[in-house]
DNA sequence: TATTGTTATACTCTATAACTATA
DNA sequence: TATAGTTATAGAGTATAACAATA
């Protein structure tokens, strides 16, 4: 047996309480995310989009005229936290806030032509970055990983 | 086919560049970690150990008399960032810094008796928290997930 | 009364750089 | 010169609470 995980400990020796941090999902998720986000920032460059800005832009491209409240909900963050992200994307000329006829409280978000082009380019870079980070995994393993992560995510609803 | 992932996109339609954030590993890692860490803090309570303090305590229990530099290296953080973590654990009476004969620069870290007991208790709580979050996954799937995450982590060396 | 976008504020996490005392 | 621990500092990221405009 090469590795001891929380799962195998639970199966093989339920009374075992040692210091093996390596078996915990939370610890591994955090460490893996640090590796991925560090590489994301490296490949996107000094003034490139940060992960959160990329995610927001992606959803604005995918859902034109989405409102800020709806976008915050999809991203799983507070409305207040989204303001700076949209300010940044607007400052880059990638996104515009537009009034919505019939409800003057709402701002509809849409990607500009430049924002769409920037997203297409960023998307390619992120695909390349993930392909390299996941080069040791088979396409089947990548699909399995995404599925398992999404099942954990679904516990947060 | 219910889901579209980066992996299946790469296989089935390499030219596809849409806004499907859901297929990215980085995004899923982040969202899954938010779910896990939020539940970790919930189960550990208001004045309970935060994830980083739990991780540090775990390694101190596992590696008695580890130095701060070595612990920081294992945790993948800077030495400077570890100071506040150890200050906190020392303040709780869980860890002590002790001089090392032969090199007066070094502080050896060890868990007190109370710290060992607190860790054993925290460990049980974290095992229960992960068991509940992973209750939809088979033990085999949990082991697969840990293995895949560790392979991503290994790309960060 | 409730909702949208916003501001103010604070707290956590983390990194960089510089300091001290030792080696 | 180099290393261990520390301090000071700054920058992300995020949350809570409150506000104005609007519904």
Tab-separated table of C-alpha atoms (C1' of nucleotides) in Angstrom:
chain	number	residue	atom	x	y	z
A	1	UNK	CA	0.000	0.000	0.000
A	2	UNK	CA	1.645	3.161	-1.144
A	3	UNK	CA	-0.704	5.772	0.198
A	4	UNK	CA	-2.875	6.214	3.267
A	5	UNK	CA	-6.001	8.280	2.672
A	6	UNK	CA	-8.830	9.306	4.926
A	7	UNK	CA	-10.982	6.823	3.027
A	8	UNK	CA	-8.668	3.863	3.449
A	9	UNK	CA	-8.085	4.760	7.087
A	10	UNK	CA	-11.808	4.730	7.623
A	11	UNK	CA	-12.033	1.327	6.022
A	12	UNK	CA	-8.970	-0.357	7.408
A	13	UNK	CA	-8.557	1.120	10.851
A	14	UNK	CA	-11.396	3.278	12.117
A	15	UNK	CA	-9.593	3.971	15.395
A	16	UNK	CA	-6.480	5.345	13.750
A	17	UNK	CA	-5.960	8.984	14.687
A	18	UNK	CA	-2.586	10.023	13.410
A	19	UNK	CA	-1.244	13.173	11.870
A	20	UNK	CA	-1.650	12.242	8.265
A	21	UNK	CA	-2.891	15.451	6.762
A	22	UNK	CA	-2.332	14.082	3.285
A	23	UNK	CA	-5.525	12.070	3.339
A	24	UNK	CA	-7.871	14.980	3.927
A	25	UNK	CA	-9.897	16.262	0.998
A	26	UNK	CA	-9.940	19.847	2.275
A	27	UNK	CA	-6.159	20.017	2.532
A	28	UNK	CA	-5.647	18.466	-0.885
A	29	UNK	CA	-8.230	20.762	-2.479
A	30	UNK	CA	-6.512	23.817	-1.060
A	31	UNK	CA	-3.025	22.729	-2.077
A	32	UNK	CA	-4.176	21.742	-5.570
A	33	UNK	CA	-5.977	25.055	-5.994
A	34	UNK	CA	-2.847	26.972	-5.000
A	35	UNK	CA	-0.906	25.136	-7.709
A	36	UNK	CA	-3.572	25.820	-10.339
A	37	UNK	CA	-4.221	29.460	-9.450
A	38	UNK	CA	-0.494	30.250	-9.273
A	39	UNK	CA	-0.023	28.815	-12.734
A	40	UNK	CA	-3.144	30.615	-13.959
A	41	UNK	CA	-1.690	33.961	-12.876
A	42	UNK	CA	1.681	33.086	-14.353
A	43	UNK	CA	0.239	32.286	-17.776
A	44	UNK	CA	-2.097	35.289	-17.783
A	45	UNK	CA	0.777	37.654	-17.041
A	46	UNK	CA	1.253	40.672	-14.848
A	47	UNK	CA	-1.720	42.680	-16.058
A	48	UNK	CA	-3.782	39.726	-17.184
A	49	UNK	CA	-7.164	38.726	-15.865
A	50	UNK	CA	-7.204	37.265	-12.375
A	51	UNK	CA	-9.210	34.061	-11.894
A	52	UNK	CA	-12.264	35.893	-10.588
A	53	UNK	CA	-12.287	38.373	-13.430
A	54	UNK	CA	-11.944	35.582	-15.944
A	55	UNK	CA	-14.846	33.723	-14.347
A	56	UNK	CA	-17.054	36.807	-14.327
A	57	UNK	CA	-16.218	37.646	-17.935
A	58	UNK	CA	-16.888	34.069	-18.943
A	59	UNK	CA	-20.396	34.175	-17.503
A	60	UNK	CA	-21.105	37.594	-19.009
A	61	UNK	CA	-20.119	36.233	-22.437
A	62	UNK	CA	-22.210	33.130	-21.843
A	63	UNK	CA	-25.223	35.015	-20.468
A	64	UNK	CA	-25.483	38.401	-22.208
A	65	UNK	CA	-27.406	41.051	-20.256
A	66	UNK	CA	-27.104	39.142	-17.000
A	67	UNK	CA	-27.690	41.370	-13.967
A	68	UNK	CA	-25.093	41.870	-11.257
A	69	UNK	CA	-27.216	40.125	-8.655
A	70	UNK	CA	-27.680	37.113	-10.876
A	71	UNK	CA	-23.992	36.993	-11.739
A	72	UNK	CA	-23.008	37.180	-8.068
A	73	UNK	CA	-25.400	34.323	-7.361
A	74	UNK	CA	-23.896	32.170	-10.123
A	75	UNK	CA	-20.366	32.892	-8.897
A	76	UNK	CA	-21.310	32.149	-5.300
A	77	UNK	CA	-20.160	35.534	-3.991
A	78	UNK	CA	-21.883	38.575	-2.471
A	79	UNK	CA	-23.273	41.348	-4.676
A	80	UNK	CA	-21.000	43.829	-2.906
A	81	UNK	CA	-17.912	41.861	-3.839
A	82	UNK	CA	-18.842	41.839	-7.486
A	83	UNK	CA	-18.727	45.622	-7.826
A	84	UNK	CA	-14.918	45.856	-7.914
A	85	UNK	CA	-14.703	42.969	-10.375
A	86	UNK	CA	-17.104	44.652	-12.804
A	87	UNK	CA	-15.389	48.011	-12.262
A	88	UNK	CA	-12.146	46.358	-13.345
A	89	UNK	CA	-13.652	44.684	-16.408
A	90	UNK	CA	-15.363	47.935	-17.346
A	91	UNK	CA	-12.066	49.810	-16.878
A	92	UNK	CA	-10.413	47.425	-19.332
A	93	UNK	CA	-13.200	48.110	-21.801
A	94	UNK	CA	-14.318	44.480	-21.749
A	95	UNK	CA	-17.746	44.917	-20.188
A	96	UNK	CA	-20.410	47.589	-20.115
A	97	UNK	CA	-23.199	48.267	-17.640
A	98	UNK	CA	-26.408	49.165	-19.397
A	99	UNK	CA	-29.778	50.346	-18.142
A	100	UNK	CA	-32.686	47.958	-18.446
A	101	UNK	CA	-35.987	49.423	-19.697
A	102	UNK	CA	-38.729	48.692	-17.191
A	103	UNK	CA	-36.571	48.398	-14.077
A	104	UNK	CA	-34.246	51.265	-13.384
A	105	UNK	CA	-32.597	49.531	-10.417
A	106	UNK	CA	-30.938	46.974	-12.663
A	107	UNK	CA	-27.732	47.128	-14.650
A	108	UNK	CA	-27.459	44.622	-17.498
A	109	UNK	CA	-23.919	43.442	-18.137
A	110	UNK	CA	-22.679	42.707	-21.610
A	111	UNK	CA	-19.279	42.072	-23.125
A	112	UNK	CA	-18.024	44.635	-25.633
A	113	UNK	CA	-16.594	43.465	-28.945
A	114	UNK	CA	-13.154	43.922	-27.427
A	115	UNK	CA	-14.251	42.024	-24.338
A	116	UNK	CA	-15.463	39.130	-26.443
A	117	UNK	CA	-12.151	39.017	-28.275
A	118	UNK	CA	-10.210	39.278	-25.023
A	119	UNK	CA	-12.250	36.451	-23.574
A	120	UNK	CA	-11.661	34.231	-26.602
A	121	UNK	CA	-7.932	34.842	-26.235
A	122	UNK	CA	-7.958	34.315	-22.469
A	123	UNK	CA	-10.007	31.163	-22.918
A	124	UNK	CA	-7.330	29.725	-25.202
A	125	UNK	CA	-4.633	30.572	-22.685
A	126	UNK	CA	-6.561	28.993	-19.822
A	127	UNK	CA	-7.264	25.864	-21.853
A	128	UNK	CA	-3.528	25.584	-22.586
A	129	UNK	CA	-2.646	26.191	-18.941
A	130	UNK	CA	-5.057	23.503	-17.755
A	131	UNK	CA	-3.948	21.078	-20.468
A	132	UNK	CA	-0.380	21.416	-19.272
A	133	UNK	CA	-1.232	21.076	-15.599
A	134	UNK	CA	-3.380	18.042	-16.346
A	135	UNK	CA	-1.002	16.478	-18.850
A	136	UNK	CA	-0.379	13.527	-16.536
A	137	UNK	CA	-4.102	12.771	-16.385
A	138	UNK	CA	-6.078	11.000	-19.074
A	139	UNK	CA	-9.134	12.758	-20.528
A	140	UNK	CA	-11.207	10.187	-18.646
A	141	UNK	CA	-9.474	11.082	-15.380
A	142	UNK	CA	-10.052	14.784	-15.989
A	143	UNK	CA	-13.724	14.117	-16.566
A	144	UNK	CA	-13.883	12.004	-13.414
A	145	UNK	CA	-12.198	14.773	-11.426
A	146	UNK	CA	-14.601	17.450	-12.674
A	147	UNK	CA	-17.544	15.209	-11.841
A	148	UNK	CA	-16.302	14.490	-8.317
A	149	UNK	CA	-15.618	18.171	-7.654
A	150	UNK	CA	-19.076	19.097	-8.877
A	151	UNK	CA	-20.615	16.544	-6.531
A	152	UNK	CA	-18.772	18.153	-3.617
A	153	UNK	CA	-19.852	21.593	-4.831
A	154	UNK	CA	-23.462	20.465	-4.850
A	155	UNK	CA	-23.253	19.882	-1.080
A	156	UNK	CA	-22.883	23.607	-0.614
A	157	UNK	CA	-26.379	24.511	-1.800
B	1	UNK	CA	-24.739	13.295	-22.096
B	2	UNK	CA	-25.646	15.425	-19.155
B	3	UNK	CA	-22.496	17.453	-18.673
B	4	UNK	CA	-19.969	19.250	-20.846
B	5	UNK	CA	-16.467	19.384	-19.397
B	6	UNK	CA	-13.193	20.825	-20.667
B	7	UNK	CA	-12.067	17.241	-21.207
B	8	UNK	CA	-15.035	16.210	-23.301
B	9	UNK	CA	-14.864	19.478	-25.211
B	10	UNK	CA	-11.242	18.804	-26.016
B	11	UNK	CA	-12.163	15.349	-27.235
B	12	UNK	CA	-15.365	16.082	-29.077
B	13	UNK	CA	-14.922	19.570	-30.414
B	14	UNK	CA	-11.473	21.064	-30.095
B	15	UNK	CA	-12.561	24.306	-31.773
B	16	UNK	CA	-15.323	25.032	-29.285
B	17	UNK	CA	-14.683	28.258	-27.385
B	18	UNK	CA	-17.768	28.994	-25.375
B	19	UNK	CA	-18.408	30.353	-21.959
B	20	UNK	CA	-18.684	27.117	-20.104
B	21	UNK	CA	-16.819	27.862	-16.920
B	22	UNK	CA	-18.107	24.643	-15.415
B	23	UNK	CA	-15.584	22.508	-17.243
B	24	UNK	CA	-12.502	24.210	-15.839
B	25	UNK	CA	-10.568	22.436	-13.123
B	26	UNK	CA	-9.441	25.671	-11.479
B	27	UNK	CA	-12.979	26.961	-11.103
B	28	UNK	CA	-14.276	23.665	-9.776
B	29	UNK	CA	-11.378	23.352	-7.331
B	30	UNK	CA	-12.070	26.812	-5.961
B	31	UNK	CA	-15.814	26.302	-5.621
B	32	UNK	CA	-15.359	22.873	-4.038
B	33	UNK	CA	-12.802	24.265	-1.587
B	34	UNK	CA	-15.191	27.043	-0.570
B	35	UNK	CA	-17.837	24.420	0.243
B	36	UNK	CA	-15.394	22.302	2.244
B	37	UNK	CA	-13.712	25.140	4.134
B	38	UNK	CA	-17.045	26.771	4.997
B	39	UNK	CA	-18.277	23.495	6.447
B	40	UNK	CA	-14.939	22.979	8.218
B	41	UNK	CA	-15.324	26.321	10.005
B	42	UNK	CA	-18.952	25.566	10.803
B	43	UNK	CA	-18.170	22.241	12.452
B	44	UNK	CA	-15.140	23.585	14.323
B	45	UNK	CA	-17.186	26.404	15.799
B	46	UNK	CA	-16.608	30.054	16.484
B	47	UNK	CA	-13.373	29.723	18.411
B	48	UNK	CA	-12.287	26.453	16.868
B	49	UNK	CA	-9.168	25.849	14.851
B	50	UNK	CA	-9.117	27.353	11.373
B	51	UNK	CA	-7.983	25.081	8.533
B	52	UNK	CA	-4.436	26.399	8.566
B	53	UNK	CA	-4.069	26.007	12.310
B	54	UNK	CA	-5.415	22.486	12.117
B	55	UNK	CA	-2.945	21.630	9.355
B	56	UNK	CA	-0.013	23.083	11.267
B	57	UNK	CA	-0.996	21.287	14.477
B	58	UNK	CA	-1.398	18.054	12.566
B	59	UNK	CA	2.150	18.227	11.237
B	60	UNK	CA	3.568	19.208	14.625
B	61	UNK	CA	1.889	16.148	16.162
B	62	UNK	CA	3.155	13.996	13.309
B	63	UNK	CA	6.693	15.414	13.340
B	64	UNK	CA	7.642	16.325	16.920
B	65	UNK	CA	10.396	18.936	17.223
B	66	UNK	CA	9.964	20.074	13.637
B	67	UNK	CA	11.429	23.528	13.036
B	68	UNK	CA	9.354	26.454	11.801
B	69	UNK	CA	11.224	26.628	8.517
B	70	UNK	CA	10.655	22.953	7.869
B	71	UNK	CA	6.990	23.207	8.811
B	72	UNK	CA	6.491	26.193	6.504
B	73	UNK	CA	8.116	24.220	3.697
B	74	UNK	CA	5.800	21.245	4.279
B	75	UNK	CA	2.748	23.512	4.337
B	76	UNK	CA	3.862	25.331	1.211
B	77	UNK	CA	3.778	28.776	2.822
B	78	UNK	CA	6.391	31.383	3.722
B	79	UNK	CA	8.196	31.290	7.080
B	80	UNK	CA	6.859	34.747	7.873
B	81	UNK	CA	3.283	33.597	7.474
B	82	UNK	CA	3.773	30.758	9.880
B	83	UNK	CA	4.608	33.015	12.817
B	84	UNK	CA	1.012	34.100	13.480
B	85	UNK	CA	-0.208	30.510	13.172
B	86	UNK	CA	2.265	29.271	15.763
B	87	UNK	CA	1.565	32.301	17.979
B	88	UNK	CA	-2.098	31.299	17.922
B	89	UNK	CA	-1.436	27.631	18.707
B	90	UNK	CA	0.969	28.651	21.466
B	91	UNK	CA	-1.641	31.062	22.840
B	92	UNK	CA	-4.128	28.219	23.055
B	93	UNK	CA	-1.551	26.179	24.956
B	94	UNK	CA	-1.420	23.545	22.209
B	95	UNK	CA	2.142	24.037	21.021
B	96	UNK	CA	5.420	25.134	22.560
B	97	UNK	CA	8.531	26.622	21.002
B	98	UNK	CA	11.654	25.127	22.510
B	99	UNK	CA	15.341	25.923	22.081
B	100	UNK	CA	17.486	23.393	20.269
B	101	UNK	CA	20.894	22.626	21.792
B	102	UNK	CA	23.610	23.229	19.252
B	103	UNK	CA	21.815	25.833	17.125
B	104	UNK	CA	20.363	28.801	18.942
B	105	UNK	CA	18.670	30.161	15.825
B	106	UNK	CA	16.175	27.319	15.745
B	107	UNK	CA	12.917	26.804	17.594
B	108	UNK	CA	11.688	23.225	17.822
B	109	UNK	CA	7.913	22.918	17.831
B	110	UNK	CA	6.138	20.303	19.864
B	111	UNK	CA	2.550	19.686	20.857
B	112	UNK	CA	1.744	19.918	24.558
B	113	UNK	CA	-0.315	17.200	26.214
B	114	UNK	CA	-3.313	19.469	25.879
B	115	UNK	CA	-2.420	20.116	22.252
B	116	UNK	CA	-2.279	16.416	21.524
B	117	UNK	CA	-5.676	15.915	23.109
B	118	UNK	CA	-7.099	18.912	21.251
B	119	UNK	CA	-5.730	17.549	18.007
B	120	UNK	CA	-7.232	14.116	18.605
B	121	UNK	CA	-10.596	15.761	19.218
B	122	UNK	CA	-10.286	18.085	16.211
B	123	UNK	CA	-9.221	15.181	14.053
B	124	UNK	CA	-12.416	13.314	14.921
B	125	UNK	CA	-14.491	16.375	14.076
B	126	UNK	CA	-12.748	16.860	10.757
B	127	UNK	CA	-13.137	13.185	9.870
B	128	UNK	CA	-16.867	13.479	10.605
B	129	UNK	CA	-17.143	16.707	8.602
B	130	UNK	CA	-15.421	15.136	5.589
B	131	UNK	CA	-17.422	11.927	5.893
B	132	UNK	CA	-20.622	13.943	5.708
B	133	UNK	CA	-19.480	16.097	2.795
B	134	UNK	CA	-18.301	13.012	0.928
B	135	UNK	CA	-21.274	10.845	1.843
B	136	UNK	CA	-22.398	10.721	-1.790
B	137	UNK	CA	-19.019	9.344	-2.855
B	138	UNK	CA	-17.900	5.743	-2.466
B	139	UNK	CA	-14.661	5.066	-0.549
B	140	UNK	CA	-13.142	4.181	-3.906
B	141	UNK	CA	-14.187	7.528	-5.348
B	142	UNK	CA	-12.733	9.381	-2.370
B	143	UNK	CA	-9.452	7.571	-2.846
B	144	UNK	CA	-9.505	8.377	-6.566
B	145	UNK	CA	-10.164	12.028	-5.801
B	146	UNK	CA	-7.299	12.267	-3.316
B	147	UNK	CA	-4.983	10.610	-5.812
B	148	UNK	CA	-5.952	12.970	-8.630
B	149	UNK	CA	-5.575	16.031	-6.399
B	150	UNK	CA	-2.144	14.851	-5.297
B	151	UNK	CA	-1.081	14.438	-8.908
B	152	UNK	CA	-2.097	18.048	-9.586
B	153	UNK	CA	-0.295	19.157	-6.425
B	154	UNK	CA	2.869	17.440	-7.634
B	155	UNK	CA	2.957	19.782	-10.650
B	156	UNK	CA	3.639	22.651	-8.262
B	157	UNK	CA	7.085	21.482	-7.191
C	1	DT	C1'	-41.604	46.385	2.340
C	2	DA	C1'	-38.291	44.255	-0.804
C	3	DT	C1'	-34.599	44.463	-4.243
C	4	DT	C1'	-30.428	46.434	-6.982
C	5	DG	C1'	-26.337	48.358	-6.980
C	6	DT	C1'	-23.215	50.618	-4.117
C	7	DT	C1'	-20.085	52.223	-0.284
C	8	DA	C1'	-17.697	51.687	4.016
C	9	DT	C1'	-15.461	48.741	6.756
C	10	DA	C1'	-13.065	44.908	8.678
C	11	DC	C1'	-10.997	40.502	8.734
C	12	DT	C1'	-8.315	36.572	6.775
C	13	DC	C1'	-4.752	34.901	4.001
C	14	DT	C1'	-0.545	35.548	1.878
C	15	DA	C1'	3.714	37.511	-0.009
C	16	DT	C1'	7.907	40.579	-0.013
C	17	DA	C1'	11.422	42.906	2.154
C	18	DA	C1'	14.115	43.968	5.838
C	19	DC	C1'	15.766	43.222	10.511
C	20	DT	C1'	18.285	40.340	14.606
C	21	DA	C1'	20.756	36.809	16.198
C	22	DT	C1'	23.031	33.366	15.185
C	23	DA	C1'	25.898	29.985	12.218
D	1	DT	C1'	27.811	34.982	3.696
D	2	DA	C1'	23.870	32.199	4.798
D	3	DT	C1'	19.997	30.718	7.731
D	4	DA	C1'	15.995	30.870	11.467
D	5	DG	C1'	12.715	33.430	13.286
D	6	DT	C1'	10.535	37.753	13.313
D	7	DT	C1'	8.352	42.304	12.123
D	8	DA	C1'	6.305	45.628	9.087
D	9	DT	C1'	3.714	46.273	5.350
D	10	DA	C1'	0.768	45.763	1.475
D	11	DG	C1'	-2.397	43.539	-1.585
D	12	DA	C1'	-5.886	40.197	-2.671
D	13	DG	C1'	-10.282	38.201	-1.528
D	14	DT	C1'	-14.392	38.139	0.972
D	15	DA	C1'	-18.136	39.194	4.243
D	16	DT	C1'	-21.433	42.268	6.857
D	17	DA	C1'	-24.004	46.250	7.390
D	18	DA	C1'	-26.000	50.191	5.819
D	19	DC	C1'	-27.510	53.457	2.222
D	20	DA	C1'	-30.081	55.603	-2.014
D	21	DA	C1'	-32.902	54.677	-5.772
D	22	DT	C1'	-36.461	52.108	-7.339
D	23	DA	C1'	-40.007	48.510	-7.361
